[in-house]
Short mmCIF file of C-alpha atoms in Angstrom, two decimals:
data_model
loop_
_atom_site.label_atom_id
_atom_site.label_comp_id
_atom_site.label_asym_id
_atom_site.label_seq_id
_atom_site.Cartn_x
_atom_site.Cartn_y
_atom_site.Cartn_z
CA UNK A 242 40.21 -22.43 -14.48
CA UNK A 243 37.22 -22.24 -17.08
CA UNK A 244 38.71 -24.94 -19.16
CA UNK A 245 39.12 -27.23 -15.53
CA UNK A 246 35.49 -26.56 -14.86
CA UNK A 247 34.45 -27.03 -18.15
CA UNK A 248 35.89 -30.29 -18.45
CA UNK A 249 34.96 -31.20 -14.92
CA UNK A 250 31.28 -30.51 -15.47
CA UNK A 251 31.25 -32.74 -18.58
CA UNK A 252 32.44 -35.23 -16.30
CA UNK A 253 29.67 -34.97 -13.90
CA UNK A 254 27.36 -35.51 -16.96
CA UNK A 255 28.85 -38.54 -17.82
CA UNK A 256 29.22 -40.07 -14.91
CA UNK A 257 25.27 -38.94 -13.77
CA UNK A 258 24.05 -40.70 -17.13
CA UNK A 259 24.74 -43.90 -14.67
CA UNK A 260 22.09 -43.04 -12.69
CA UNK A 261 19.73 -41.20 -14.81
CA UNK A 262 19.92 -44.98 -16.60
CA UNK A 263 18.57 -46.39 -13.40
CA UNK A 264 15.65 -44.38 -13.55
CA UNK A 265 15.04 -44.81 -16.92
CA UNK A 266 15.11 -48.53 -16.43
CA UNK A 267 13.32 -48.68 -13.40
CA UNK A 268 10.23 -50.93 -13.09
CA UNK A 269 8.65 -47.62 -11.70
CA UNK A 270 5.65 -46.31 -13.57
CA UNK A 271 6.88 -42.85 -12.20
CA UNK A 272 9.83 -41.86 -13.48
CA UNK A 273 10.13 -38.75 -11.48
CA UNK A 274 9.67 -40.19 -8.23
CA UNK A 275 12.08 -42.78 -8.77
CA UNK A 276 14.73 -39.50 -9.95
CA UNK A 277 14.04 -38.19 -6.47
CA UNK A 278 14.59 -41.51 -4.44
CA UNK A 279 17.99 -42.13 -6.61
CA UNK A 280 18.94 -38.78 -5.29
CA UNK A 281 18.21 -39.31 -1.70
CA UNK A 282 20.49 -42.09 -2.32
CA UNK A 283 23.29 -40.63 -3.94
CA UNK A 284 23.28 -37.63 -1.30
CA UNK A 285 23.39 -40.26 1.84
CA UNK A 286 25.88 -41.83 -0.34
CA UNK A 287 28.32 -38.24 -0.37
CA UNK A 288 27.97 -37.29 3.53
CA UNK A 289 29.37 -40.45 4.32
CA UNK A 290 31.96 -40.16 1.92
CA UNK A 291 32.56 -36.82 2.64
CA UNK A 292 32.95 -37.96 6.56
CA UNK A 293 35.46 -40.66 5.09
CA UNK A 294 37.33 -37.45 3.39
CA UNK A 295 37.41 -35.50 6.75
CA UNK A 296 38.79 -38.73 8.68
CA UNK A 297 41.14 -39.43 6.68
CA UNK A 298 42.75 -35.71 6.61
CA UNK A 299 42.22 -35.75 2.24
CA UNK A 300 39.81 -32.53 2.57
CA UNK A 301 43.35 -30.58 1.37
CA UNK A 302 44.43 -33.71 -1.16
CA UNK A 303 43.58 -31.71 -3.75
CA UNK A 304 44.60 -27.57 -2.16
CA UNK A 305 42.72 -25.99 -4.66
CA UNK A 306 39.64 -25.58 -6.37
CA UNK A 307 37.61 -26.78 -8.26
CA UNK A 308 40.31 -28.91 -9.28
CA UNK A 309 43.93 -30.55 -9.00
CA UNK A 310 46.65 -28.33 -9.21
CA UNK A 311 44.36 -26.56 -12.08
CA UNK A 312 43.80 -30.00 -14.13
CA UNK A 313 40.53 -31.65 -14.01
CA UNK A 314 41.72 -34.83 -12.23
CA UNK A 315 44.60 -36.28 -10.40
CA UNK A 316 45.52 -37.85 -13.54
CA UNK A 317 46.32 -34.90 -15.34
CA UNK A 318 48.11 -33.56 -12.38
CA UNK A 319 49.91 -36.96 -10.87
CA UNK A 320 53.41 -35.07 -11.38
CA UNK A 321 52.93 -32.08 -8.90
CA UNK A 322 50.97 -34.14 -6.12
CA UNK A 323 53.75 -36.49 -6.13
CA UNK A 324 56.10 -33.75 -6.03
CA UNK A 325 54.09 -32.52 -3.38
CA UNK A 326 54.12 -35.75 -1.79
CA UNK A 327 57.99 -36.58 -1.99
CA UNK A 328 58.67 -33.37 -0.07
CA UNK A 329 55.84 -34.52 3.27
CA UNK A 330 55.10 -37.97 2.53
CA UNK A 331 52.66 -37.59 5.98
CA UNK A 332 51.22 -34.48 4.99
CA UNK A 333 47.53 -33.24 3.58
CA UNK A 334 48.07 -34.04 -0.18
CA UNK A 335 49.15 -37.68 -1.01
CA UNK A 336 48.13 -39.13 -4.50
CA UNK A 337 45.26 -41.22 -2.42
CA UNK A 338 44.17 -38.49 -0.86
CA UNK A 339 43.54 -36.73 -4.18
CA UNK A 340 41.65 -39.53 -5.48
CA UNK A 341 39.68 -39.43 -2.28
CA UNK A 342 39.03 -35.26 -2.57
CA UNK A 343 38.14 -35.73 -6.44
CA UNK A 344 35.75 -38.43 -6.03
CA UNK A 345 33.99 -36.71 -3.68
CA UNK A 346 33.97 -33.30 -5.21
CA UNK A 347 32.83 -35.22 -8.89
CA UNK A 348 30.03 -37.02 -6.76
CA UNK A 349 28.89 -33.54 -5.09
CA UNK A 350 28.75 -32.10 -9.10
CA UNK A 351 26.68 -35.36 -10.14
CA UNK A 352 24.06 -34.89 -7.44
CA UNK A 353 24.04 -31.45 -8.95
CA UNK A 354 23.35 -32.43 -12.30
CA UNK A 355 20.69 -34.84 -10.94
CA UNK A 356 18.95 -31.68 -8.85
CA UNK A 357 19.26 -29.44 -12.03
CA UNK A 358 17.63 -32.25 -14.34
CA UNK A 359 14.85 -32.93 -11.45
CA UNK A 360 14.28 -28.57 -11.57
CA UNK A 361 14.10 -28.60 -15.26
CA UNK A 362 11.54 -31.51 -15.43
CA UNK A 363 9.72 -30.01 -12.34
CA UNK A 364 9.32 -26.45 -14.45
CA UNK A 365 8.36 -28.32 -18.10
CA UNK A 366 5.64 -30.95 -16.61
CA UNK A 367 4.35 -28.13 -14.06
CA UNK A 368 3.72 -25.40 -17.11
CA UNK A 369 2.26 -28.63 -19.38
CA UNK A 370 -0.38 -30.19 -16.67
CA UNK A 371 -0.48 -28.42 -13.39
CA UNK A 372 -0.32 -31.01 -11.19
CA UNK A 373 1.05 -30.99 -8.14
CA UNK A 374 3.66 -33.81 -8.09
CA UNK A 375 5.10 -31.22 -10.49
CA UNK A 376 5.03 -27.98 -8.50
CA UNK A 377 7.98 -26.70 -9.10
CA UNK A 378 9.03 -24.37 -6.11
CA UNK A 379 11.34 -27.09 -3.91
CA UNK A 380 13.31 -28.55 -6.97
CA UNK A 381 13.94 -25.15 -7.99
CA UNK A 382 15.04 -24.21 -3.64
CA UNK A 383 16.91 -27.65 -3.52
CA UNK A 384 18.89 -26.05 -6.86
CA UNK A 385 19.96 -22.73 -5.00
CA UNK A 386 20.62 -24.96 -1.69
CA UNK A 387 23.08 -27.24 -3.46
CA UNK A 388 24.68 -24.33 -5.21
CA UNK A 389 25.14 -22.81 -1.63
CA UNK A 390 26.42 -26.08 -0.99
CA UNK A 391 29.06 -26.27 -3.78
CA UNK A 392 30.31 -22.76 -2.26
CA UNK A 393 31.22 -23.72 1.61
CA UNK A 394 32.69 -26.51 -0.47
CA UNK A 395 35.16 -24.52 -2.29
CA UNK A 396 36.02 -22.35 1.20
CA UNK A 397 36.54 -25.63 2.78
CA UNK A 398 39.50 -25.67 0.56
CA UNK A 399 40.31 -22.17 0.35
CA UNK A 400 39.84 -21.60 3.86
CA UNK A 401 42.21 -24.37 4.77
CA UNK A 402 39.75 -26.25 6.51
CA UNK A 403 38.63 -23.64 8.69
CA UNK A 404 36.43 -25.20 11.21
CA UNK A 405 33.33 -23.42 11.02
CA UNK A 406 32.92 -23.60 6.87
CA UNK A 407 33.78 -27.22 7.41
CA UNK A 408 30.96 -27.59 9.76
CA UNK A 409 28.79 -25.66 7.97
CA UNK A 410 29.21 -27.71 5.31
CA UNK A 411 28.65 -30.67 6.48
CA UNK A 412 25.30 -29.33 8.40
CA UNK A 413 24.57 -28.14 4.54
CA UNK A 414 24.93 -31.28 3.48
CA UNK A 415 22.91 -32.94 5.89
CA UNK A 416 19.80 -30.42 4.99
CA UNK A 417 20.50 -30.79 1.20
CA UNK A 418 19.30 -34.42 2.48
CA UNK A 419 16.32 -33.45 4.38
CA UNK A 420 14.98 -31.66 1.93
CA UNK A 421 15.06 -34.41 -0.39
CA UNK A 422 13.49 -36.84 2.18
CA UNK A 423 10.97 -34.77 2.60
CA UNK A 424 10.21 -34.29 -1.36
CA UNK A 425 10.28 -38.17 -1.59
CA UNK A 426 8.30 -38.93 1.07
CA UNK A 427 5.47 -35.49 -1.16
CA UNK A 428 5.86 -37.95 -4.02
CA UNK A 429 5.25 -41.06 -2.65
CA UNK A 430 2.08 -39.07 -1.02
CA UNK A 431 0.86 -37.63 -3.65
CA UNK A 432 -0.92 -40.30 -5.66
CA UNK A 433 -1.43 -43.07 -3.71
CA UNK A 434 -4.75 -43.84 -1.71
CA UNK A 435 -5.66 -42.36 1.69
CA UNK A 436 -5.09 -44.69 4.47
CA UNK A 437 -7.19 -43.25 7.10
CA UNK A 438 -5.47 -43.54 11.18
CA UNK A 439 -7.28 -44.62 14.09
CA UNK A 440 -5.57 -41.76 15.91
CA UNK A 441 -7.32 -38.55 16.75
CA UNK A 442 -6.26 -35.57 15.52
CA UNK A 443 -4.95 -34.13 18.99
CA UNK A 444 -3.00 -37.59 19.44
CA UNK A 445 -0.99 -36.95 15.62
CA UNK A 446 -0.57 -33.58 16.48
CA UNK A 447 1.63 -34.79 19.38
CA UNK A 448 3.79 -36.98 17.49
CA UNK A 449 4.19 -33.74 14.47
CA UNK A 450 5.68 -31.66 18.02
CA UNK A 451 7.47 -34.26 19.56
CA UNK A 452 8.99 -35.30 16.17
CA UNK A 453 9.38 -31.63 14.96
CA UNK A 454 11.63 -30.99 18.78
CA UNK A 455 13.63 -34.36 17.70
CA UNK A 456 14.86 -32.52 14.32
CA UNK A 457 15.82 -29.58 16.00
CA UNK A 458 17.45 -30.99 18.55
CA UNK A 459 19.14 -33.29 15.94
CA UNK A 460 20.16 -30.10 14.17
CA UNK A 461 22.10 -28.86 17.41
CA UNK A 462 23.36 -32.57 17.75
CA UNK A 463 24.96 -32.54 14.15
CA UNK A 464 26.22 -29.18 14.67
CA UNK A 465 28.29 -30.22 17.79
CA UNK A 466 29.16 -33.69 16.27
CA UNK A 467 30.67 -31.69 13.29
CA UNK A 468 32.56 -29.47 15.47
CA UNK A 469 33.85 -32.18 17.35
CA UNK A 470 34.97 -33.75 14.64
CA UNK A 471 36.60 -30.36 12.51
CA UNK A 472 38.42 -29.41 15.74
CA UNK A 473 39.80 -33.29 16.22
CA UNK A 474 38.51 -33.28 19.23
CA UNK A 475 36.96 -36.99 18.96
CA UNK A 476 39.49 -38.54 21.80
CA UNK A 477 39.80 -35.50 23.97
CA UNK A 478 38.06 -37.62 26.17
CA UNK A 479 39.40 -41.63 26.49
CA UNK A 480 37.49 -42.61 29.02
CA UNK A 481 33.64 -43.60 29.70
CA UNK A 482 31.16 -42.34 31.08
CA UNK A 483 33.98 -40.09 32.15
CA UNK A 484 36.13 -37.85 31.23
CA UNK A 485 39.55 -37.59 32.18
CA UNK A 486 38.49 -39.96 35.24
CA UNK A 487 35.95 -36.54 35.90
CA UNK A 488 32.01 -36.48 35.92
CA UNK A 489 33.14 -32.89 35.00
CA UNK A 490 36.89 -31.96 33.46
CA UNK A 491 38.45 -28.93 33.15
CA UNK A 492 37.25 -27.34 30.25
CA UNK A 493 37.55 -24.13 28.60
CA UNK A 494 34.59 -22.91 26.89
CA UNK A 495 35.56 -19.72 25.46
CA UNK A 496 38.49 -20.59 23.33
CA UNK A 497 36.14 -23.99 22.13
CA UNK A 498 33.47 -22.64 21.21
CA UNK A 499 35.14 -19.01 19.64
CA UNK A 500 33.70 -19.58 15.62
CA UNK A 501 36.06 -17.70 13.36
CA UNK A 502 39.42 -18.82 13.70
CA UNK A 503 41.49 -20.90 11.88
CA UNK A 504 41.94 -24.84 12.75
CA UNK A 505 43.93 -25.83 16.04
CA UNK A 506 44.31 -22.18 16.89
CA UNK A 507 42.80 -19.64 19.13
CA UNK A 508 41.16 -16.41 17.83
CA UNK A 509 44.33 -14.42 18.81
CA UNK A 510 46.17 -17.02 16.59
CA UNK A 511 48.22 -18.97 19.73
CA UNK A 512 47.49 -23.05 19.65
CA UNK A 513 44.21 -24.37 21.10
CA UNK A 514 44.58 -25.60 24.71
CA UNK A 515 43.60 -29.12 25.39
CA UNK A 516 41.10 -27.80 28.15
CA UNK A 517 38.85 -26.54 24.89
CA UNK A 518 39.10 -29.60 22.63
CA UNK A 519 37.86 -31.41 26.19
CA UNK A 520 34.62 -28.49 26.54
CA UNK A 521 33.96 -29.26 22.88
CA UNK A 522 33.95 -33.42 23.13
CA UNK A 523 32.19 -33.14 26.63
CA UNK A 524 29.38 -30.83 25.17
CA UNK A 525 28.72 -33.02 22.12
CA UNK A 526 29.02 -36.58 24.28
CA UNK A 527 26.70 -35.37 26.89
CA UNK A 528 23.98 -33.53 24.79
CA UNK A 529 23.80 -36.69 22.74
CA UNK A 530 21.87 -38.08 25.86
CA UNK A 531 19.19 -35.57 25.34
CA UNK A 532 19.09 -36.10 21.15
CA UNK A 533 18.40 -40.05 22.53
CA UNK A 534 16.07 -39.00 25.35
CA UNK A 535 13.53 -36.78 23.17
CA UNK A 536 14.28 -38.99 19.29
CA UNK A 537 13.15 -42.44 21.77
CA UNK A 538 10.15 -41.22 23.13
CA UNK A 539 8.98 -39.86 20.51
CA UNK A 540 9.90 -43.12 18.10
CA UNK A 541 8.16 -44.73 21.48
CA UNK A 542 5.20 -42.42 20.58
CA UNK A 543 4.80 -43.59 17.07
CA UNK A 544 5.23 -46.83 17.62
CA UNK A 545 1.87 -47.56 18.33
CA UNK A 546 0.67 -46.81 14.77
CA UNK A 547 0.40 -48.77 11.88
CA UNK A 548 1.75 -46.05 9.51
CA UNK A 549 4.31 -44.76 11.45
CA UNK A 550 5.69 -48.18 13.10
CA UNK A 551 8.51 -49.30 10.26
CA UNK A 552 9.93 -45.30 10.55
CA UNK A 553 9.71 -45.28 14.70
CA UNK A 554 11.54 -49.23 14.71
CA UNK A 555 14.00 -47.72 12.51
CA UNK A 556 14.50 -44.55 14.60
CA UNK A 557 15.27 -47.00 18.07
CA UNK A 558 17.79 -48.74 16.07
CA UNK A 559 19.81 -46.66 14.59
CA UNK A 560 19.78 -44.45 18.11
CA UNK A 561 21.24 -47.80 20.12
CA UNK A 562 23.59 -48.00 16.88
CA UNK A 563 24.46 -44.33 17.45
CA UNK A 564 25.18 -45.05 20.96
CA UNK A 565 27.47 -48.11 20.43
CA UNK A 566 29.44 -46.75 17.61
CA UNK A 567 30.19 -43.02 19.55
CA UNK A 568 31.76 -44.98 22.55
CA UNK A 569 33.41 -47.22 20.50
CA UNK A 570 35.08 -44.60 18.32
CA UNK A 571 36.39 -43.82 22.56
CA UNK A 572 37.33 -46.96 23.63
CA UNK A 573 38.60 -48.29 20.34
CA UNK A 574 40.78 -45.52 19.69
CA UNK A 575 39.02 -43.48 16.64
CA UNK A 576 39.25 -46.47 14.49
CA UNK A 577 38.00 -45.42 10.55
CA UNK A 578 35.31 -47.27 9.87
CA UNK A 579 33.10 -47.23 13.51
CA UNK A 580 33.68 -43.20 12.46
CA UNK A 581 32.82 -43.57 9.49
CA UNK A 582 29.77 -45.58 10.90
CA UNK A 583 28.96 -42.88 13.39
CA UNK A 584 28.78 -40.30 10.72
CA UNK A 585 26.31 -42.35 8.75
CA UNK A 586 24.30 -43.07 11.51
CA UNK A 587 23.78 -39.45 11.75
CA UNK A 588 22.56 -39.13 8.06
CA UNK A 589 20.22 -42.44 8.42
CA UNK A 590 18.67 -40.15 11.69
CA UNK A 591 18.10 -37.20 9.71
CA UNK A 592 16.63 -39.45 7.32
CA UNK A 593 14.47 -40.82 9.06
CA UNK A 594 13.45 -37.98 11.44
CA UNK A 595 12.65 -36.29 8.44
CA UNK A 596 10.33 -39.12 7.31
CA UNK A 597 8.70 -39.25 10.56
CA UNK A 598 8.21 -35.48 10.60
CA UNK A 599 6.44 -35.56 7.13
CA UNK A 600 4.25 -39.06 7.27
CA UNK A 601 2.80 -37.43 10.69
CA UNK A 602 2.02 -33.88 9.50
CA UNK A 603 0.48 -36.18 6.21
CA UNK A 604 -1.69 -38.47 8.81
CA UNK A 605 -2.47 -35.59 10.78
CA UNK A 606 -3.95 -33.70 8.26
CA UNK A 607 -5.93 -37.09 7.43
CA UNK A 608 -7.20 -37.39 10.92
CA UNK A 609 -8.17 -33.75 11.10
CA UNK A 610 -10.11 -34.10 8.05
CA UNK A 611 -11.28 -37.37 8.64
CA UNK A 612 -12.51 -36.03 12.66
CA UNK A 613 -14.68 -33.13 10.49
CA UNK A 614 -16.32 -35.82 8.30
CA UNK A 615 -14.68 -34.37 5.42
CA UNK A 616 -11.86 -37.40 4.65
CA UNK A 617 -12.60 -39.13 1.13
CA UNK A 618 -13.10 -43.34 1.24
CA UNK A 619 -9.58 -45.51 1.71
CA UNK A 620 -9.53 -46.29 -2.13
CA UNK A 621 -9.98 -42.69 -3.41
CA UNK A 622 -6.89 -41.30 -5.01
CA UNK A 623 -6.06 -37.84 -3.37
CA UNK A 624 -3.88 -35.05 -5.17
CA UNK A 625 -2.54 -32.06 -2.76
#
């Protein structure tokens, strides 16, 4: 197992030195920024692949971890996963989805080696200047995060999919992202000028709460849309805005919503009734209406100002995308890709929640200090 690590992990170094050459090549003066940004990238980049593992059943392509039948890649193990797939040609582990499990799993390690390389830079510059692009305290949180991360990712496996590590892990995922979003959008922040807001202080302070009740609501929203999906309960309901030609099916709530038991079963180990995958689709359709309710108005809110407009357009969009995409996945019969869309909607939302959350607590603070006469001129340069 050391030497499969070992030789996985050099992996993930070579294959981050793709990206680490984008930064170094970049056109941008700041070099760390830039290593954040590619991050934020690369992390969207692996929920939606990771969603595109989960649809297409390879989370078990490879059944154990961190590698492939012990070797570092399917290569190196091709003879037991076609063994494996000779004897269930329809079953979890098929040579593609290996090559779906590894790619993700080598993609996870190289956003790894990108957080590490963004902590170690972080600590140096922060001991050498004190400034506070440098401050090292989230790069060195967003290292312990993704190496909680990397753990629900190995019980995923080990746990045989178990629906609440699964979840879990994808709501990981999703905050490994947030946190990143927010640390761009610090960086981005931190040197450029002050653009003071015509908004009063009382005015931003009601976009920060109705944004900050968005993201939590969003939160609940991604926790239900990942049990949904970990419990295959997408097409429990085949019908619009119905369900089962009900305003209100018969659904059982206990057995759906019981945490700790093992995939398609009950706690007491019998099979999950239908009536349960129905309470956990119905739940996670209908409180998507409220997600859309609150995230609109307060994209509505925003819209009004200057700095906030491009994030609040963006927020209305990819809610009516959201929308389209979650009944298609009903009408259309779970087709791969408008899941695959739906997923990635989900990410772009946290996204850009996230942005909206931090660029109003940023103009807040600039209206507060601007309504005490204490805001610097528009061209003076402002460090935090």
């Amino acid at each position: 197992m050391h030497l499969t690590l070992a030789q996985m992990a050099v992996t993930a170094l070579l294959i981050a030195l793709l990206p680490a050459a984008i930064v170094w090549t970049s056109s941008d003066a700041n070099k760390y920024r830039k290593l954040v940004w590619v991050s934020v990238f690369l992390t969207f980049d692996l929920i939606v692949f990771g969603a595109f593992t989960r649809l297409t059943d390879s989370g078990l392509g490879c059944p154990d971890w961190p590698g492939c039948y012990g070797a570092a890649n399917p290569f190196l193990a091709h003879d037991q996963i076609v063994a494996a797939e000779a004897l269930m040609p329809t079953g979890p582990v098929t040579v593609f989805k290996a090559w779906i499990e590894m790619i993700h799993r080598y993609l996870a390690m190289t956003i790894g080696v990108l957080i590490v390389a963004m902590m170690a830079q972080s600590w140096y510059q922060w001991r050498k200047t004190r400034r506070a692009e440098y401050a090292p305290w989230l790069p060195t949180a967003l290292f312990f995060f993704v190496c909680l991360q990397g753990a629900f990712g190995a019980w995923t496996v080990t746990l045989k999919l178990q629906p609440v590590i699964v979840t879990i892990h994808l709501l990981l995922g999703m905050g490994l992202l947030s946190m990143l979003v927010w640390y761009g959008g610090r960086q981005n922040h931190l040197n450029a000028p002050r653009t003071l807001v015509s908004a009063s202080p009382p005015a931003m302070r009601n976009i920060r709460i109705l944004a900050g009740v968005a993201a939590a609501l969003l939160l609940v929203q991604l926790a239900l849309g990942g049990w949904t999906s970990t419990n295959y309960a997408t097409l429990a309901c085949t019908d619009f805005p119905l369900c089962g030609g009900k305003l209100v099916p018969e659904m059982d709530f206990e057995h759906g919503f019981t945490l700790w038991r093992e995939l398609g079963k009950t706690a007491a180990g019998h099979y999950l009734p239908f009536s349960a995958l129905t309470a956990i689709h119905w739940v996670h359709r209908n409180f998507g209406f409220i997600v859309a309710l609150v995230a609109g108005y307060a994209a509505w809110r925003a819209w009004g100002h200057d700095v906030l407009h491009k994030t609040a357009r963006n927020i209305a969009l990819v809610l009516a995308a959201q929308i389209i995409t979650g009944v298609a996945t009903i009408y259309l019969s779970f087709p791969l890709t408008i899941a695959v869309l739906h997923n990635a909607g989900a990410a772009a939302l946290v996204l850009l929640l996230t942005m909206l959350n931090y660029k109003a607590k940023y103009q807040y603070d600039i209206a507060k200090k601007a309504a005490s006469g204490a805001a610097h001129p528009p061209s003076s340069t402002v460090r935090h």
